[in-house]
Coordinates of C-alpha atoms and ligand atoms in Angstrom, one line a residue:
M32 CA -11.9 -83.5 32.9
D33 CA -13.9 -86.0 33.6
F34 CA -13.0 -89.5 34.9
D35 CA -15.7 -92.0 34.6
D36 CA -15.8 -93.8 30.7
S37 CA -17.4 -92.1 28.6
P38 CA -19.9 -94.9 27.3
D39 CA -17.0 -95.8 24.1
E40 CA -14.4 -96.2 27.0
A41 CA -16.8 -98.2 28.4
A42 CA -17.2 -100.2 25.8
Y43 CA -13.6 -100.5 24.8
R44 CA -12.5 -101.8 27.8
A45 CA -15.0 -104.0 28.0
R46 CA -13.1 -104.9 24.3
V47 CA -10.0 -105.4 25.8
R48 CA -10.8 -107.0 28.7
D49 CA -12.5 -109.3 26.8
L50 CA -9.9 -109.6 24.3
L51 CA -7.0 -110.7 27.4
E52 CA -9.2 -113.1 29.0
Q53 CA -9.3 -114.6 26.0
H54 CA -5.6 -114.5 25.3
A55 CA -4.7 -115.4 28.4
D56 CA -3.2 -118.4 28.5
E57 CA -0.8 -117.3 25.7
L58 CA 0.4 -114.1 27.7
L59 CA 3.2 -114.3 30.3
H60 CA 1.6 -113.2 34.1
L61 CA 2.8 -111.5 37.1
A62 CA 2.9 -114.6 40.0
P63 CA 1.8 -112.8 43.6
G64 CA 4.1 -110.1 45.5
Q65 CA 5.8 -110.2 41.7
E66 CA 6.4 -106.7 40.1
G67 CA 8.2 -106.9 37.4
V68 CA 10.3 -109.8 35.2
D69 CA 13.7 -109.7 33.4
A70 CA 14.2 -109.6 29.8
R71 CA 17.6 -111.7 30.2
R72 CA 15.4 -115.3 31.4
Q73 CA 12.6 -114.8 29.9
E74 CA 13.1 -112.9 26.8
P75 CA 10.8 -115.7 24.4
E76 CA 7.8 -115.0 26.7
M77 CA 8.2 -111.6 26.8
R78 CA 8.4 -111.3 23.2
R79 CA 5.8 -113.9 22.7
T80 CA 3.9 -111.9 25.1
Q81 CA 4.3 -108.7 22.7
R82 CA 2.9 -110.8 20.0
V83 CA 0.0 -111.8 21.3
L84 CA -1.1 -107.9 21.8
A85 CA -0.3 -106.8 18.3
E86 CA -1.9 -109.2 17.0
A87 CA -5.0 -108.5 19.0
G88 CA -4.3 -105.1 18.3
L89 CA -3.2 -104.1 21.8
V90 CA 0.4 -102.5 21.0
G91 CA 1.1 -99.0 19.4
V92 CA -2.6 -98.5 19.1
T93 CA -2.2 -94.7 19.3
W94 CA -0.2 -95.0 16.2
P95 CA -1.5 -94.9 12.7
R96 CA -2.9 -97.8 10.9
E97 CA -0.7 -98.3 7.9
Y98 CA 2.5 -98.4 10.5
G99 CA 0.3 -101.1 11.7
G100 CA -1.6 -99.0 14.4
Q101 CA -4.8 -98.9 14.9
G102 CA -5.6 -94.5 14.8
G103 CA -6.9 -95.0 18.9
T104 CA -6.3 -92.3 21.0
L105 CA -3.9 -91.7 24.2
V106 CA -7.0 -92.5 25.9
Q107 CA -6.8 -95.6 24.9
Q108 CA -3.5 -96.7 24.6
A109 CA -4.4 -96.1 29.2
I110 CA -7.3 -98.1 29.1
I111 CA -4.6 -100.2 27.8
A112 CA -2.0 -99.9 30.0
Q113 CA -4.7 -100.0 32.9
E114 CA -6.2 -103.5 32.3
L115 CA -3.1 -105.2 31.1
A116 CA -2.0 -104.3 34.3
R117 CA -5.3 -105.3 36.5
A118 CA -4.9 -108.9 34.9
R119 CA -1.3 -108.9 36.0
V120 CA 0.0 -108.8 32.4
P121 CA 4.2 -107.3 32.9
G122 CA 5.2 -104.6 30.7
L123 CA 6.2 -105.3 27.6
I124 CA 9.4 -106.5 26.4
N125 CA 9.8 -103.5 23.5
H126 CA 8.2 -100.7 26.1
I127 CA 11.4 -98.7 24.1
G128 CA 10.9 -99.8 20.7
I129 CA 7.2 -98.5 21.1
G130 CA 7.4 -95.7 22.7
M131 CA 10.2 -93.7 21.9
C132 CA 12.5 -95.8 18.4
G133 CA 9.5 -96.3 16.4
P134 CA 7.7 -92.3 17.1
T135 CA 11.1 -91.3 16.0
V136 CA 10.7 -93.1 12.7
I137 CA 7.6 -92.4 12.1
A138 CA 8.3 -88.8 11.9
H139 CA 12.0 -88.5 10.9
G140 CA 12.4 -91.9 8.8
S141 CA 11.5 -92.6 4.9
Q142 CA 9.2 -94.9 3.9
D143 CA 11.2 -97.5 3.3
Q144 CA 12.1 -97.8 7.1
R145 CA 8.5 -97.0 7.8
D146 CA 7.8 -99.6 6.1
R147 CA 10.3 -102.1 7.8
Y148 CA 10.7 -101.7 10.6
L149 CA 7.0 -100.2 12.2
A150 CA 4.8 -103.6 11.5
R151 CA 8.2 -105.7 12.7
L152 CA 8.4 -103.2 15.8
L153 CA 4.7 -103.8 17.3
R154 CA 4.6 -107.7 16.9
A155 CA 7.8 -107.8 19.5
D156 CA 9.8 -109.7 16.2
D157 CA 12.7 -107.1 16.4
V158 CA 13.1 -105.5 19.8
W159 CA 14.7 -101.2 20.0
C160 CA 17.2 -99.5 22.0
Q161 CA 18.0 -96.5 22.6
L162 CA 21.6 -95.7 21.8
F163 CA 22.0 -92.0 23.3
S164 CA 24.6 -91.5 26.3
E165 CA 28.0 -91.7 26.8
P166 CA 30.4 -91.8 29.8
A167 CA 30.5 -88.5 29.3
S168 CA 27.4 -86.8 27.9
G169 CA 24.5 -87.7 29.6
S170 CA 22.8 -84.3 30.2
D171 CA 25.0 -82.7 28.2
L172 CA 24.0 -85.3 25.4
A173 CA 25.1 -82.7 22.3
A174 CA 28.8 -83.3 23.8
L175 CA 28.6 -86.6 22.6
R176 CA 31.7 -88.2 21.3
T177 CA 31.0 -91.4 18.8
T178 CA 31.6 -90.9 15.3
A179 CA 30.5 -91.8 11.8
V180 CA 32.0 -91.0 9.3
R181 CA 31.6 -91.1 5.6
D182 CA 32.6 -93.5 3.8
G183 CA 30.8 -93.7 0.4
D184 CA 27.2 -95.4 1.1
E185 CA 27.9 -95.8 4.3
W186 CA 28.8 -94.6 7.8
V187 CA 32.0 -95.9 10.0
V188 CA 31.7 -96.0 13.6
N189 CA 33.8 -96.4 16.2
G190 CA 32.6 -94.5 20.4
Q191 CA 31.2 -96.2 23.3
K192 CA 27.4 -95.9 24.1
V193 CA 26.2 -96.5 28.3
W194 CA 23.0 -97.3 29.9
T195 CA 21.1 -98.8 27.2
T196 CA 18.4 -100.3 28.9
L197 CA 18.0 -103.4 26.6
A198 CA 21.1 -103.5 24.1
H199 CA 21.2 -107.5 25.7
V200 CA 18.5 -108.8 23.7
A201 CA 17.6 -106.0 21.0
D202 CA 17.9 -106.1 17.2
H203 CA 18.1 -102.8 16.0
G204 CA 18.9 -99.2 17.6
I205 CA 17.9 -95.5 16.9
L206 CA 22.6 -94.0 18.0
L207 CA 23.2 -91.0 17.4
T208 CA 26.6 -89.5 16.8
R209 CA 29.2 -87.0 15.8
T210 CA 28.9 -86.3 12.2
D211 CA 31.2 -83.2 12.1
P212 CA 33.4 -82.0 14.8
E213 CA 34.0 -78.8 13.4
R214 CA 30.8 -77.4 13.3
P215 CA 28.8 -76.5 17.1
K216 CA 28.3 -79.4 19.1
H217 CA 23.8 -79.6 18.9
A218 CA 24.5 -78.9 14.7
G219 CA 27.3 -82.3 13.9
L220 CA 25.0 -84.8 15.0
T221 CA 23.1 -87.1 12.4
M222 CA 20.6 -90.7 13.9
F223 CA 20.6 -94.0 12.1
V224 CA 19.0 -97.1 13.0
V225 CA 21.9 -99.4 13.5
D226 CA 21.9 -103.7 13.3
M227 CA 22.7 -104.6 16.8
H228 CA 24.0 -108.0 15.8
A229 CA 26.2 -106.1 13.2
P230 CA 29.7 -106.9 12.9
G231 CA 32.2 -104.8 15.7
V232 CA 29.1 -104.2 17.5
T233 CA 30.6 -105.2 21.5
V234 CA 27.4 -105.8 24.4
R235 CA 28.2 -105.6 27.8
P236 CA 24.9 -105.9 30.9
L237 CA 25.6 -103.1 33.6
R238 CA 24.6 -104.8 36.8
Q239 CA 22.2 -102.5 39.2
M240 CA 22.5 -101.8 42.9
G241 CA 18.8 -103.6 43.2
G242 CA 20.4 -106.5 41.7
Q243 CA 18.6 -107.0 38.0
A244 CA 21.1 -105.7 35.0
D245 CA 18.6 -104.0 32.6
F246 CA 21.0 -101.9 30.7
N247 CA 24.4 -102.2 29.4
E248 CA 27.9 -101.0 27.7
V249 CA 27.8 -100.8 24.0
F250 CA 30.8 -100.1 21.9
F251 CA 31.9 -99.7 18.1
D252 CA 34.6 -100.4 16.2
D253 CA 34.4 -100.0 13.2
V254 CA 30.2 -101.1 12.5
R255 CA 29.8 -100.0 9.4
I256 CA 25.9 -98.8 8.7
P257 CA 24.6 -97.5 4.6
D258 CA 23.4 -94.2 4.2
S259 CA 20.2 -95.7 3.9
E260 CA 20.2 -95.9 7.6
R261 CA 20.4 -92.7 8.5
L262 CA 17.6 -91.4 9.9
G263 CA 16.8 -87.1 8.7
E264 CA 19.4 -85.2 7.1
P265 CA 23.2 -85.4 8.1
G266 CA 23.6 -82.6 10.9
E267 CA 20.3 -82.6 11.8
G268 CA 20.2 -85.3 14.7
W269 CA 19.6 -83.0 17.9
R270 CA 16.8 -82.5 15.9
V271 CA 15.5 -85.8 15.7
A272 CA 16.8 -86.5 19.9
L273 CA 14.8 -84.3 20.7
T274 CA 12.0 -86.0 19.4
T275 CA 13.0 -89.0 21.1
L276 CA 13.4 -87.3 24.2
M277 CA 9.4 -85.8 24.3
N278 CA 8.4 -88.6 24.1
E279 CA 10.5 -90.8 27.0
R280 CA 9.3 -88.2 28.7
V281 CA 5.5 -88.5 28.4
A282 CA 6.6 -92.9 28.2
I283 CA 7.9 -92.3 31.8
G284 CA 4.8 -91.2 33.5
G285 CA 3.6 -88.5 31.6
A286 CA 0.3 -89.7 31.1
G287 CA -1.2 -90.7 34.7
G288 CA 0.2 -93.9 34.8
D289 CA 2.1 -94.7 37.9
I290 CA 5.7 -95.6 38.0
G291 CA 6.8 -98.6 40.5
L292 CA 4.3 -99.5 43.2
P293 CA 0.9 -98.5 42.6
V294 CA -0.3 -96.1 45.5
E295 CA -3.4 -98.6 45.6
A296 CA -0.5 -101.1 47.3
L297 CA 0.6 -98.6 50.0
V298 CA -2.7 -98.4 51.1
A299 CA -3.3 -102.1 51.7
H300 CA 0.2 -103.1 52.5
A301 CA -0.7 -99.6 55.0
R302 CA -3.8 -101.4 56.2
D303 CA -1.7 -104.7 57.1
R304 CA 1.3 -102.4 58.9
L305 CA -0.1 -100.0 60.6
P306 CA -1.3 -101.7 63.8
E307 CA 2.0 -104.2 64.5
L308 CA 4.0 -100.8 64.4
A309 CA 5.5 -98.8 68.2
A310 CA 3.4 -95.7 69.2
D311 CA 6.5 -93.5 67.2
R312 CA 6.7 -95.8 64.5
Q313 CA 3.6 -95.3 63.9
V314 CA 3.1 -91.7 63.7
L315 CA 6.5 -90.8 61.7
A316 CA 4.8 -93.7 59.2
R317 CA 1.4 -92.3 58.7
Q318 CA 2.7 -89.0 57.6
A319 CA 5.0 -91.2 55.1
V320 CA 1.7 -93.1 54.1
G321 CA -0.1 -89.3 53.8
R322 CA 2.7 -86.9 52.1
A323 CA 2.9 -90.3 49.5
V324 CA -0.9 -90.3 48.9
V325 CA -1.2 -87.3 48.2
A326 CA 2.0 -86.6 45.9
A327 CA 1.4 -90.0 44.2
L328 CA -3.2 -88.9 42.8
A329 CA -1.5 -85.3 42.3
A330 CA 0.8 -86.4 39.6
R331 CA -1.9 -89.4 38.7
Y332 CA -5.2 -86.7 38.4
T333 CA -2.0 -84.0 36.5
G334 CA -0.8 -86.7 34.2
Y335 CA -4.7 -87.1 33.2
R336 CA -4.7 -83.9 32.4
R337 CA -1.4 -84.2 30.2
L338 CA -3.4 -86.6 28.3
T339 CA -6.1 -84.6 27.9
V340 CA -4.3 -82.5 26.5
L341 CA -2.3 -84.6 24.4
S342 CA -5.0 -86.2 22.8
Q343 CA -6.7 -82.9 21.6
N344 CA -2.6 -81.5 20.3
G345 CA -0.8 -84.8 19.2
I346 CA 2.6 -83.8 19.5
P347 CA 4.6 -83.7 23.5
G348 CA 6.1 -80.6 24.7
P349 CA 8.7 -79.7 27.4
E350 CA 5.6 -79.5 29.8
A351 CA 5.8 -83.1 29.9
S352 CA 9.2 -82.9 31.8
A353 CA 7.0 -81.9 34.8
G354 CA 5.0 -85.0 34.5
K355 CA 7.8 -87.1 34.6
L356 CA 9.2 -85.0 37.2
A357 CA 6.0 -85.4 39.7
A358 CA 5.6 -88.6 38.9
T359 CA 8.8 -89.8 40.2
E360 CA 9.1 -87.9 43.1
A361 CA 4.9 -89.6 43.6
A362 CA 6.9 -92.4 43.4
R363 CA 9.9 -91.9 45.5
L364 CA 7.6 -91.0 48.7
V365 CA 5.6 -94.4 47.4
S366 CA 8.4 -96.9 47.6
D367 CA 9.9 -95.0 50.7
A368 CA 6.7 -95.7 52.9
G369 CA 6.3 -98.8 51.7
V370 CA 10.2 -99.8 53.1
R371 CA 9.2 -97.4 56.0
L372 CA 5.9 -99.7 57.4
L373 CA 8.8 -102.8 56.5
G374 CA 10.2 -100.7 59.8
D375 CA 14.0 -103.1 60.9
E376 CA 12.3 -106.0 58.7
A377 CA 13.3 -104.2 55.1
V378 CA 16.8 -105.3 55.5
Y379 CA 15.9 -108.7 55.6
A380 CA 12.9 -108.3 52.7
A381 CA 15.9 -106.6 51.1
T382 CA 18.0 -109.9 50.7
S383 CA 15.7 -112.9 51.3
D384 CA 13.9 -114.7 49.2
G385 CA 10.5 -112.7 51.2
D386 CA 8.2 -109.8 50.0
D387 CA 11.4 -108.1 48.4
R388 CA 8.6 -105.3 46.7
W389 CA 9.7 -101.9 48.9
P390 CA 13.0 -102.1 49.1
R391 CA 13.5 -103.2 45.9
T392 CA 11.8 -100.9 44.2
Q393 CA 12.9 -98.4 46.8
A394 CA 16.4 -98.9 45.2
W395 CA 15.2 -98.8 41.2
I396 CA 13.2 -96.0 41.6
P397 CA 16.7 -93.1 42.2
G398 CA 17.3 -94.9 38.4
I399 CA 13.8 -94.1 36.7
A400 CA 14.7 -89.8 38.4
I401 CA 18.1 -90.6 36.4
A402 CA 16.9 -92.0 33.0
G403 CA 15.5 -89.4 30.5
G404 CA 17.0 -86.6 31.4
T405 CA 17.3 -86.8 35.9
D406 CA 15.3 -84.0 37.9
Q407 CA 18.0 -81.3 37.9
V408 CA 18.2 -80.8 34.1
L409 CA 13.7 -80.9 33.7
R410 CA 13.9 -78.2 35.7
N411 CA 15.9 -76.1 34.2
I412 CA 14.1 -77.1 30.8
L413 CA 10.8 -76.5 32.8
G414 CA 12.7 -72.9 34.0
E415 CA 13.8 -72.2 31.0
R416 CA 11.5 -73.2 28.1
V417 CA 8.1 -73.3 30.1
L418 CA 8.4 -70.1 32.6
G419 CA 10.7 -68.7 30.1
L420 CA 13.1 -67.8 32.6
P421 CA 16.7 -66.7 31.4
P422 CA 19.0 -69.4 30.1
E423 CA 21.4 -71.2 32.0
P424 CA 25.1 -70.0 31.1
R425 CA 26.1 -71.6 28.0
S426 CA 29.8 -71.0 26.5
D427 CA 29.4 -73.6 24.0
K428 CA 26.7 -73.7 21.7
T429 CA 28.0 -71.8 19.5
A430 CA 31.8 -72.9 19.4
A431 CA 33.0 -75.6 16.5
F432 CA 32.3 -79.4 19.5
S433 CA 36.7 -79.7 18.3
A434 CA 37.3 -77.2 19.8
G435 CA 36.1 -77.3 23.1
R436 CA 37.5 -81.6 23.5
P437 CA 38.9 -84.0 21.5
A438 CA 35.8 -85.5 19.8
G439 CA 36.2 -89.5 18.3
G440 CA 36.7 -92.6 19.5
R441 CA 36.3 -94.9 22.2
R442 CA 37.9 -93.4 25.4
Ligands
FAD694 C1 17.8 -97.0 34.6 C2 18.4 -96.3 33.4 C3 17.9 -95.9 32.3 C4 18.2 -95.1 30.8 N1 18.1 -96.5 29.8 C5 18.7 -95.9 28.8 C6 18.8 -95.8 27.8 O1 18.2 -96.3 26.8 N2 19.9 -95.3 26.3 C7 20.7 -94.2 27.0 O2 21.1 -93.6 26.2 N3 20.4 -93.3 27.9 C8 20.1 -94.4 29.0 N4 20.6 -93.7 30.4 C9 20.9 -93.3 30.7 C10 20.5 -91.6 31.1 O3 19.9 -91.0 30.2 C11 21.4 -90.7 31.5 O4 22.3 -90.6 32.9 C12 20.8 -89.3 32.2 O5 21.0 -88.9 30.9 C13 22.0 -88.5 33.1 O6 23.9 -88.6 32.6 P1 24.8 -88.9 33.5 O7 24.7 -90.2 33.8 O8 25.5 -88.7 32.5 O9 24.4 -87.7 34.8 P2 25.1 -86.4 34.0 O10 25.0 -85.7 33.2 O11 26.7 -86.3 34.6 O12 24.6 -85.9 36.0 C14 25.2 -85.4 36.9 C15 24.9 -85.5 37.7 O13 24.9 -83.7 37.5 C16 23.4 -82.7 37.3 N5 23.4 -81.9 36.5 C17 24.3 -82.2 35.0 N6 23.9 -81.0 34.2 C18 22.9 -80.2 34.8 C19 22.3 -79.1 35.1 N7 23.2 -78.5 33.3 N8 21.5 -78.2 36.0 C20 21.4 -78.6 37.4 N9 22.3 -80.3 37.5 C21 23.0 -80.2 36.8 C22 23.0 -84.1 37.1 O14 21.0 -83.5 37.8 C23 23.6 -85.1 37.4 O15 21.7 -85.1 39.5 C24 19.4 -94.6 31.5 C25 20.1 -94.3 32.5 C26 18.7 -95.0 34.2 C27 19.4 -94.4 35.0

């Protein structure tokens, strides 16, 4: 692919830049040295920022116009992401809604659900979360035990989800449940849209090793969901979930966006710090920086190439897993090299109010290597579905779920 903007792309970039300048006073901006914002503390500002951007036509550009999008291209979306980063506007509060929940509602929701939810999601009138993982099912997602039992025109949900990013500020979630334990584990699942303010939903924060609490555990006690909030047919939940998961892998680094600190920040940091390191440490730090730059640029350009393929056929396939793997590995090398350049100061930086970007990012990256499919699971997907290698032995694929493990309820 050609990395320079085409004349149309350059004009689009100029328009985006112009809009960001026009609305600068209404947008949240990162302070110098600040790399992210905490939705717990700045929820109103983050919602406002997304609303302003949505009204300017800069959110969900690839979504169809009938659902509030612009019918634009992935390249335009990448241009907006680059310009937001350049203007130091932080990531959107509803990134899970835009990247994963919305596309799932578009693909599998009823017209009524699309009309009710999508425009509000883009404006962050409603924030969304993804309620898939449970204490005993993460990689093996289809082993989940949260049950939904039909009761007339409603379903009654009981169980527990965990690691639910943004559940503490969310208004809606997409919820994967077991509705038929007598069928094999992948066949007995059903997806719903759940109102996070409904009676019986309890959200408890979980603190990460980097200090922030981005995610939560969520309990469902006799939560009632109208049948009209089902996404797809009963028993079709796995197919619906695959739409979400493939979009998730593209959203996390699959399309050329850097994860964590950009490689340019590492190069600037290296220029600053290398002369101050003792000779023996300098050699190792140079090697670490070199390895990180190569990995980051390779991941970025491979992501751009994937973007081109995606622009042509639209639907992310299993190869999206390779992008997430490469971007995460690059991010790990970049943050490790950044910490190495700090030397002993990294210890103080991590615990003081100083420039703690590098140790903080280093503590955050392992989570990204787990979220949306762990490195090992993505390698399995690549082996089986891209390279056509023999699959892992799976003894529980055809038996009724109830034959293997007890179904339903909080553990
Ligand atoms: C920052 C972050 C945000 C998240 N946000 C959300 C969210 O919003 N919503 C949500 O539903 N979930 C979320 N998750 C959960 C995430 O999807 C799961 O953590 C992930 O799927 C892994 O599941 P697990 O934690 O149960 O680990 P496990 O599945 O128990 O894995 C443990 C280890 O075993 C390895 N392993 C497992 N199976 C295999 C295999 N077949 N072959 C080889 N190795 C294997 C794994 O790679 C891992 O190293 C988030 C997680 C993180 C870290």
